[in-house]
Structures are given as structure tokens and as C-alpha cells.
Amino acid sequence: QVQLVESGGGLVQAGGSLKLSCAASGLTFSSYAMGWFRQAPGEERGFVAALQLSGGGTTDTYYAPSVKGRFTISRDSAKNTVYLQMNSLKPEDTAVYYCAAGVAYSKTYYYHAGTYNYWGQGTQVTVSS
């Protein structure tokens, strides 16, 4: 049974930082694309960042334009955990953040929620102005 468990959300002031964690179990971690999505009230779930271990052993990363340069996605394969370091947070970053795992067949797949078969329960991030 695949499980994704997020943690690390909370309340932070604008300009602050948070680091989210997603612990994965029940899947071969290195074989999956791992992504972060977020959903604010009244909005659709949107792509934040994703990563994939490439065939050459490097990690390919992908970011939404709104977070590029502020957020960093990373992984610890030994711990089956993916992280999202969020710096310079803005009030518009307020949302429930979800971790997801799936199989991406090309670069465009990483950005779409439909690519991901498995989802965590979400963790709330609130950025006050």
C-alpha cells in the first residue's frame, strides 16, 4: 500500500521560510516522479515543483514560474523522503500543499496533476502579511 505523508506546514510571516517533508512508503522511490502541488480556497490544485531521478543518476527538477528561485525540491533516497524548501514566502503562497507520486513519460507530464497516481493528505501553509 502506497502512503505519502506530508509534514512541516504552519504559519509564517511574509519573507520567512518553511521546509515541507513527504515520507513515502510502499513504492520504489527512485522509479517515480515526485511532485508538490498546492490548492488555495476556491482555486484548482496547481503545480509547484517536481523531481525525477534520471537514467544517468542525476536528479531533474521542475518548478512553476511563480516559485522558481524561491522554492527548492530535493530528495533523500535513503529515507524515501522528498522535501520542499520554501524561502521568501509570500501571502499568495498560502495553500494546502500536497505531495504526489506518479510516472511521467515526458517533461510535460510533470506539471499536470493527472500524472500522479498517489497523493498525500496535505499540509496547510499560511503566510501572513
Tab-separated table of N, CA and C in Angstrom:
chain	number	residue	atom	x	y	z
A	1	GLN	N	0.842	-1.187	0.000
A	1	GLN	CA	0.000	0.000	0.000
A	1	GLN	C	0.883	1.246	0.000
A	2	VAL	N	0.649	2.102	-0.968
A	2	VAL	CA	1.442	3.325	-1.074
A	2	VAL	C	0.913	4.368	-0.101
A	3	GLN	N	1.839	4.976	0.618
A	3	GLN	CA	1.469	6.067	1.513
A	3	GLN	C	2.435	7.227	1.336
A	4	LEU	N	1.875	8.412	1.290
A	4	LEU	CA	2.657	9.646	1.267
A	4	LEU	C	2.185	10.493	2.426
A	5	VAL	N	3.114	10.862	3.296
A	5	VAL	CA	2.745	11.604	4.496
A	5	VAL	C	3.535	12.904	4.537
A	6	GLU	N	2.808	14.018	4.420
A	6	GLU	CA	3.449	15.330	4.460
A	6	GLU	C	3.548	15.848	5.885
A	7	SER	N	4.527	16.692	6.103
A	7	SER	CA	4.675	17.387	7.376
A	7	SER	C	5.447	18.676	7.140
A	8	GLY	N	5.425	19.552	8.139
A	8	GLY	CA	6.228	20.761	8.079
A	8	GLY	C	5.470	22.034	7.789
A	9	GLY	N	4.167	21.932	7.539
A	9	GLY	CA	3.395	23.132	7.300
A	9	GLY	C	3.234	23.961	8.563
A	10	GLY	N	2.689	25.165	8.394
A	10	GLY	CA	2.481	26.015	9.549
A	10	GLY	C	2.202	27.447	9.149
A	11	LEU	N	2.298	28.331	10.129
A	11	LEU	CA	2.066	29.754	9.937
A	11	LEU	C	3.402	30.470	9.969
A	12	VAL	N	3.634	31.320	8.972
A	12	VAL	CA	4.893	32.052	8.885
A	12	VAL	C	4.605	33.443	8.348
A	13	GLN	N	5.443	34.392	8.719
A	13	GLN	CA	5.283	35.746	8.203
A	13	GLN	C	5.862	35.850	6.799
A	14	ALA	N	5.363	36.801	6.051
A	14	ALA	CA	5.898	37.043	4.710
A	14	ALA	C	7.399	37.275	4.790
A	15	GLY	N	8.119	36.675	3.855
A	15	GLY	CA	9.571	36.749	3.841
A	15	GLY	C	10.245	35.606	4.581
A	16	GLY	N	9.460	34.847	5.313
A	16	GLY	CA	10.007	33.733	6.084
A	16	GLY	C	10.181	32.471	5.262
A	17	SER	N	10.556	31.389	5.946
A	17	SER	CA	10.842	30.116	5.290
A	17	SER	C	10.137	28.971	6.004
A	18	LEU	N	9.849	27.937	5.251
A	18	LEU	CA	9.344	26.677	5.777
A	18	LEU	C	9.933	25.561	4.944
A	19	LYS	N	10.078	24.386	5.556
A	19	LYS	CA	10.528	23.213	4.810
A	19	LYS	C	9.504	22.109	4.999
A	20	LEU	N	8.905	21.678	3.911
A	20	LEU	CA	7.945	20.583	3.926
A	20	LEU	C	8.663	19.271	3.651
A	21	SER	N	8.157	18.215	4.263
A	21	SER	CA	8.684	16.874	4.047
A	21	SER	C	7.555	15.967	3.592
A	22	CYS	N	7.914	14.982	2.782
A	22	CYS	CA	6.960	13.968	2.330
A	22	CYS	C	7.639	12.614	2.432
A	23	ALA	N	7.194	11.814	3.373
A	23	ALA	CA	7.741	10.475	3.562
A	23	ALA	C	6.916	9.485	2.764
A	24	ALA	N	7.584	8.731	1.893
A	24	ALA	CA	6.905	7.791	1.009
A	24	ALA	C	7.175	6.351	1.446
A	25	SER	N	6.166	5.519	1.337
A	25	SER	CA	6.330	4.094	1.606
A	25	SER	C	5.467	3.312	0.639
A	26	GLY	N	5.862	2.046	0.400
A	26	GLY	CA	5.079	1.176	-0.467
A	26	GLY	C	5.336	1.363	-1.946
A	27	LEU	N	6.363	2.123	-2.307
A	27	LEU	CA	6.702	2.269	-3.718
A	27	LEU	C	8.211	2.307	-3.868
A	28	THR	N	8.664	2.027	-5.095
A	28	THR	CA	10.093	2.111	-5.395
A	28	THR	C	10.400	3.566	-5.668
A	29	PHE	N	10.925	4.210	-4.673
A	29	PHE	CA	11.062	5.663	-4.652
A	29	PHE	C	11.762	6.196	-5.893
A	30	SER	N	12.833	5.554	-6.301
A	30	SER	CA	13.646	6.066	-7.411
A	30	SER	C	12.948	5.932	-8.757
A	31	SER	N	11.884	5.144	-8.831
A	31	SER	CA	11.204	4.917	-10.111
A	31	SER	C	10.098	5.921	-10.384
A	32	TYR	N	9.770	6.746	-9.413
A	32	TYR	CA	8.632	7.643	-9.534
A	32	TYR	C	9.049	9.100	-9.637
A	33	ALA	N	8.264	9.838	-10.398
A	33	ALA	CA	8.326	11.289	-10.311
A	33	ALA	C	7.629	11.705	-9.023
A	34	MET	N	8.257	12.606	-8.294
A	34	MET	CA	7.688	13.107	-7.048
A	34	MET	C	7.374	14.596	-7.221
A	35	GLY	N	6.170	14.968	-6.888
A	35	GLY	CA	5.763	16.346	-7.095
A	35	GLY	C	5.124	16.975	-5.877
A	36	TRP	N	5.111	18.292	-5.885
A	36	TRP	CA	4.376	19.090	-4.907
A	36	TRP	C	3.355	19.940	-5.656
A	37	PHE	N	2.144	19.917	-5.153
A	37	PHE	CA	1.076	20.749	-5.681
A	37	PHE	C	0.483	21.539	-4.527
A	38	ARG	N	-0.279	22.568	-4.837
A	38	ARG	CA	-0.937	23.332	-3.785
A	38	ARG	C	-2.316	23.756	-4.241
A	39	GLN	N	-3.166	23.947	-3.240
A	39	GLN	CA	-4.537	24.349	-3.534
A	39	GLN	C	-4.991	25.362	-2.504
A	40	ALA	N	-5.328	26.538	-2.976
A	40	ALA	CA	-5.870	27.590	-2.125
A	40	ALA	C	-7.397	27.518	-2.185
A	41	PRO	N	-8.081	28.058	-1.193
A	41	PRO	CA	-9.550	28.016	-1.192
A	41	PRO	C	-10.138	28.623	-2.459
A	42	GLY	N	-11.055	27.888	-3.082
A	42	GLY	CA	-11.710	28.387	-4.273
A	42	GLY	C	-10.907	28.263	-5.544
A	43	GLU	N	-9.715	27.665	-5.449
A	43	GLU	CA	-8.868	27.523	-6.635
A	43	GLU	C	-8.610	26.054	-6.934
A	44	GLU	N	-8.182	25.796	-8.154
A	44	GLU	CA	-7.805	24.439	-8.539
A	44	GLU	C	-6.423	24.109	-7.983
A	45	ARG	N	-6.193	22.818	-7.868
A	45	ARG	CA	-4.878	22.361	-7.416
A	45	ARG	C	-3.857	22.669	-8.498
A	46	GLY	N	-2.764	23.319	-8.122
A	46	GLY	CA	-1.780	23.740	-9.096
A	46	GLY	C	-0.385	23.206	-8.817
A	47	PHE	N	0.367	23.059	-9.873
A	47	PHE	CA	1.724	22.531	-9.801
A	47	PHE	C	2.667	23.501	-9.104
A	48	VAL	N	3.543	22.953	-8.271
A	48	VAL	CA	4.552	23.755	-7.602
A	48	VAL	C	5.954	23.331	-8.050
A	49	ALA	N	6.263	22.055	-7.875
A	49	ALA	CA	7.600	21.563	-8.203
A	49	ALA	C	7.566	20.049	-8.340
A	50	ALA	N	8.549	19.505	-9.050
A	50	ALA	CA	8.662	18.064	-9.191
A	50	ALA	C	10.113	17.691	-9.418
A	51	LEU	N	10.417	16.438	-9.144
A	51	LEU	CA	11.740	15.933	-9.458
A	51	LEU	C	11.654	14.478	-9.886
A	52	GLN	N	12.707	14.069	-10.585
A	52	GLN	CA	12.786	12.703	-11.117
A	52	GLN	C	14.244	12.313	-11.186
A	53	LEU	N	14.537	11.131	-10.672
A	53	LEU	CA	15.884	10.585	-10.828
A	53	LEU	C	16.055	10.170	-12.272
A	54	SER	N	17.073	10.717	-12.953
A	54	SER	CA	17.262	10.423	-14.361
A	54	SER	C	18.070	9.141	-14.537
A	55	GLY	N	18.129	8.670	-15.802
A	55	GLY	CA	18.871	7.446	-16.076
A	55	GLY	C	20.346	7.563	-15.785
A	56	GLY	N	20.879	8.782	-15.879
A	56	GLY	CA	22.293	8.995	-15.610
A	56	GLY	C	22.627	9.145	-14.149
A	57	GLY	N	21.612	9.040	-13.300
A	57	GLY	CA	21.833	9.142	-11.864
A	57	GLY	C	21.677	10.533	-11.306
A	58	THR	N	21.473	11.517	-12.180
A	58	THR	CA	21.230	12.875	-11.691
A	58	THR	C	19.740	13.061	-11.421
A	59	THR	N	19.403	14.160	-10.795
A	59	THR	CA	18.006	14.461	-10.488
A	59	THR	C	17.565	15.658	-11.310
A	60	ASP	N	16.506	15.458	-12.087
A	60	ASP	CA	15.924	16.553	-12.867
A	60	ASP	C	14.847	17.219	-12.031
A	61	THR	N	14.821	18.543	-12.031
A	61	THR	CA	13.836	19.282	-11.246
A	61	THR	C	13.035	20.222	-12.141
A	62	TYR	N	11.810	20.480	-11.721
A	62	TYR	CA	10.889	21.311	-12.486
A	62	TYR	C	10.148	22.216	-11.493
A	63	TYR	N	9.925	23.471	-11.878
A	63	TYR	CA	9.290	24.428	-10.989
A	63	TYR	C	8.233	25.252	-11.727
A	64	ALA	N	7.218	25.628	-11.002
A	64	ALA	CA	6.278	26.616	-11.510
A	64	ALA	C	6.983	27.967	-11.548
A	65	PRO	N	6.682	28.799	-12.536
A	65	PRO	CA	7.350	30.113	-12.625
A	65	PRO	C	7.187	30.942	-11.361
A	66	SER	N	6.062	30.795	-10.689
A	66	SER	CA	5.783	31.634	-9.520
A	66	SER	C	6.664	31.295	-8.320
A	67	VAL	N	7.295	30.124	-8.330
A	67	VAL	CA	8.109	29.732	-7.174
A	67	VAL	C	9.581	29.548	-7.529
A	68	LYS	N	9.905	29.567	-8.808
A	68	LYS	CA	11.287	29.351	-9.221
A	68	LYS	C	12.190	30.411	-8.620
A	69	GLY	N	13.292	29.955	-8.040
A	69	GLY	CA	14.218	30.872	-7.382
A	69	GLY	C	13.930	31.063	-5.904
A	70	ARG	N	12.733	30.675	-5.453
A	70	ARG	CA	12.371	30.782	-4.038
A	70	ARG	C	12.235	29.409	-3.391
A	71	PHE	N	11.725	28.447	-4.137
A	71	PHE	CA	11.492	27.102	-3.609
A	71	PHE	C	12.526	26.139	-4.194
A	72	THR	N	12.877	25.132	-3.405
A	72	THR	CA	13.798	24.100	-3.865
A	72	THR	C	13.250	22.729	-3.490
A	73	ILE	N	13.118	21.862	-4.477
A	73	ILE	CA	12.685	20.490	-4.229
A	73	ILE	C	13.913	19.603	-4.197
A	74	SER	N	13.925	18.650	-3.282
A	74	SER	CA	15.056	17.746	-3.161
A	74	SER	C	14.565	16.403	-2.630
A	75	ARG	N	15.457	15.428	-2.618
A	75	ARG	CA	15.072	14.103	-2.154
A	75	ARG	C	16.196	13.490	-1.344
A	76	ASP	N	15.826	12.608	-0.449
A	76	ASP	CA	16.775	11.777	0.278
A	76	ASP	C	16.321	10.347	0.032
A	77	SER	N	16.986	9.672	-0.914
A	77	SER	CA	16.554	8.327	-1.288
A	77	SER	C	16.706	7.338	-0.142
A	78	ALA	N	17.685	7.551	0.705
A	78	ALA	CA	17.891	6.636	1.829
A	78	ALA	C	16.707	6.677	2.792
A	79	LYS	N	16.054	7.829	2.859
A	79	LYS	CA	14.917	7.996	3.758
A	79	LYS	C	13.582	7.942	3.025
A	80	ASN	N	13.613	7.722	1.707
A	80	ASN	CA	12.377	7.739	0.906
A	80	ASN	C	11.561	9.002	1.175
A	81	THR	N	12.249	10.116	1.195
A	81	THR	CA	11.614	11.378	1.552
A	81	THR	C	11.943	12.442	0.519
A	82	VAL	N	10.950	13.244	0.181
A	82	VAL	CA	11.143	14.387	-0.698
A	82	VAL	C	10.818	15.641	0.111
A	83	TYR	N	11.553	16.700	-0.163
A	83	TYR	CA	11.433	17.949	0.595
A	83	TYR	C	11.064	19.106	-0.324
A	84	LEU	N	10.468	20.106	0.253
A	84	LEU	CA	10.233	21.361	-0.441
A	84	LEU	C	10.661	22.488	0.491
A	85	GLN	N	11.822	23.067	0.196
A	85	GLN	CA	12.305	24.212	0.953
A	85	GLN	C	11.701	25.463	0.346
A	86	MET	N	10.993	26.216	1.166
A	86	MET	CA	10.290	27.399	0.679
A	86	MET	C	10.862	28.627	1.370
A	87	ASN	N	11.471	29.499	0.586
A	87	ASN	CA	12.051	30.731	1.102
A	87	ASN	C	11.308	31.943	0.538
A	88	SER	N	11.527	33.080	1.161
A	88	SER	CA	10.907	34.340	0.698
A	88	SER	C	9.410	34.153	0.470
A	89	LEU	N	8.755	33.562	1.430
A	89	LEU	CA	7.336	33.253	1.276
A	89	LEU	C	6.492	34.513	1.178
A	90	LYS	N	5.426	34.402	0.386
A	90	LYS	CA	4.504	35.498	0.148
A	90	LYS	C	3.105	35.081	0.582
A	91	PRO	N	2.244	36.042	0.900
A	91	PRO	CA	0.865	35.674	1.269
A	91	PRO	C	0.178	34.832	0.207
A	92	GLU	N	0.501	35.057	-1.058
A	92	GLU	CA	-0.121	34.274	-2.133
A	92	GLU	C	0.367	32.836	-2.175
A	93	ASP	N	1.351	32.476	-1.376
A	93	ASP	CA	1.783	31.080	-1.262
A	93	ASP	C	0.894	30.294	-0.290
A	94	THR	N	-0.013	30.982	0.374
A	94	THR	CA	-0.916	30.324	1.321
A	94	THR	C	-1.790	29.298	0.599
A	95	ALA	N	-1.751	28.069	1.073
A	95	ALA	CA	-2.499	26.976	0.434
A	95	ALA	C	-2.278	25.700	1.233
A	96	VAL	N	-3.052	24.684	0.874
A	96	VAL	CA	-2.738	23.330	1.325
A	96	VAL	C	-1.766	22.740	0.305
A	97	TYR	N	-0.655	22.216	0.796
A	97	TYR	CA	0.379	21.652	-0.065
A	97	TYR	C	0.290	20.130	-0.039
A	98	TYR	N	0.298	19.550	-1.233
A	98	TYR	CA	0.170	18.110	-1.381
A	98	TYR	C	1.412	17.519	-2.039
A	99	CYS	N	1.819	16.388	-1.531
A	99	CYS	CA	2.881	15.602	-2.145
A	99	CYS	C	2.229	14.556	-3.042
A	100	ALA	N	2.885	14.232	-4.152
A	100	ALA	CA	2.302	13.271	-5.085
A	100	ALA	C	3.399	12.445	-5.739
A	101	ALA	N	3.027	11.241	-6.162
A	101	ALA	CA	3.947	10.342	-6.859
A	101	ALA	C	3.263	9.791	-8.099
A	102	GLY	N	4.034	9.698	-9.189
A	102	GLY	CA	3.464	9.171	-10.420
A	102	GLY	C	4.541	8.840	-11.424
A	103	VAL	N	4.109	8.448	-12.606
A	103	VAL	CA	5.024	8.094	-13.687
A	103	VAL	C	4.868	9.120	-14.793
A	104	ALA	N	5.964	9.791	-15.099
A	104	ALA	CA	5.951	10.845	-16.121
A	104	ALA	C	6.650	10.324	-17.374
A	105	TYR	N	5.967	10.380	-18.516
A	105	TYR	CA	6.506	9.834	-19.761
A	105	TYR	C	7.268	10.859	-20.583
A	106	SER	N	7.105	12.110	-20.249
A	106	SER	CA	7.869	13.167	-20.903
A	106	SER	C	7.850	14.380	-19.975
A	107	LYS	N	8.598	15.408	-20.334
A	107	LYS	CA	8.749	16.564	-19.448
A	107	LYS	C	7.421	17.238	-19.166
A	108	THR	N	6.520	17.260	-20.135
A	108	THR	CA	5.258	17.973	-19.922
A	108	THR	C	4.381	17.299	-18.867
A	109	TYR	N	4.597	16.015	-18.648
A	109	TYR	CA	3.769	15.290	-17.691
A	109	TYR	C	3.960	15.785	-16.269
A	110	TYR	N	5.144	16.260	-15.929
A	110	TYR	CA	5.434	16.622	-14.546
A	110	TYR	C	4.510	17.707	-14.014
A	111	TYR	N	4.001	18.545	-14.907
A	111	TYR	CA	3.266	19.732	-14.495
A	111	TYR	C	1.778	19.468	-14.270
A	112	HIS	N	1.322	18.277	-14.587
A	112	HIS	CA	-0.108	18.000	-14.570
A	112	HIS	C	-0.495	17.062	-13.446
A	113	ALA	N	-1.520	17.435	-12.696
A	113	ALA	CA	-1.941	16.618	-11.565
A	113	ALA	C	-2.358	15.222	-11.984
A	114	GLY	N	-2.892	15.084	-13.198
A	114	GLY	CA	-3.346	13.782	-13.672
A	114	GLY	C	-2.236	12.755	-13.840
A	115	THR	N	-0.997	13.220	-13.876
A	115	THR	CA	0.152	12.315	-13.989
A	115	THR	C	0.349	11.491	-12.728
A	116	TYR	N	-0.083	12.023	-11.623
A	116	TYR	CA	0.256	11.479	-10.318
A	116	TYR	C	-0.857	10.574	-9.800
A	117	ASN	N	-0.460	9.339	-9.462
A	117	ASN	CA	-1.428	8.336	-9.009
A	117	ASN	C	-1.660	8.363	-7.502
A	118	TYR	N	-0.656	8.829	-6.787
A	118	TYR	CA	-0.708	8.751	-5.336
A	118	TYR	C	-0.537	10.142	-4.743
A	119	TRP	N	-1.326	10.409	-3.711
A	119	TRP	CA	-1.347	11.723	-3.084
A	119	TRP	C	-1.301	11.600	-1.570
A	120	GLY	N	-0.660	12.590	-0.956
A	120	GLY	CA	-0.708	12.689	0.489
A	120	GLY	C	-1.967	13.409	0.930
A	121	GLN	N	-2.096	13.566	2.239
A	121	GLN	CA	-3.302	14.174	2.795
A	121	GLN	C	-3.242	15.699	2.795
A	122	GLY	N	-2.059	16.240	2.569
A	122	GLY	CA	-1.908	17.686	2.506
A	122	GLY	C	-1.460	18.291	3.821
A	123	THR	N	-0.765	19.408	3.734
A	123	THR	CA	-0.346	20.148	4.919
A	123	THR	C	-0.567	21.634	4.651
A	124	GLN	N	-1.129	22.325	5.633
A	124	GLN	CA	-1.501	23.729	5.457
A	124	GLN	C	-0.284	24.627	5.637
A	125	VAL	N	-0.130	25.541	4.689
A	125	VAL	CA	0.880	26.598	4.793
A	125	VAL	C	0.146	27.930	4.747
A	126	THR	N	0.348	28.745	5.768
A	126	THR	CA	-0.281	30.046	5.838
A	126	THR	C	0.791	31.112	5.993
A	127	VAL	N	0.786	32.077	5.079
A	127	VAL	CA	1.772	33.155	5.105
A	127	VAL	C	1.044	34.453	5.415
A	128	SER	N	1.375	35.063	6.525
A	128	SER	CA	0.716	36.298	6.925
A	128	SER	C	1.487	37.510	6.395
A	129	SER	N	0.750	38.558	6.103
A	129	SER	CA	1.380	39.767	5.548
A	129	SER	C	1.827	40.711	6.652
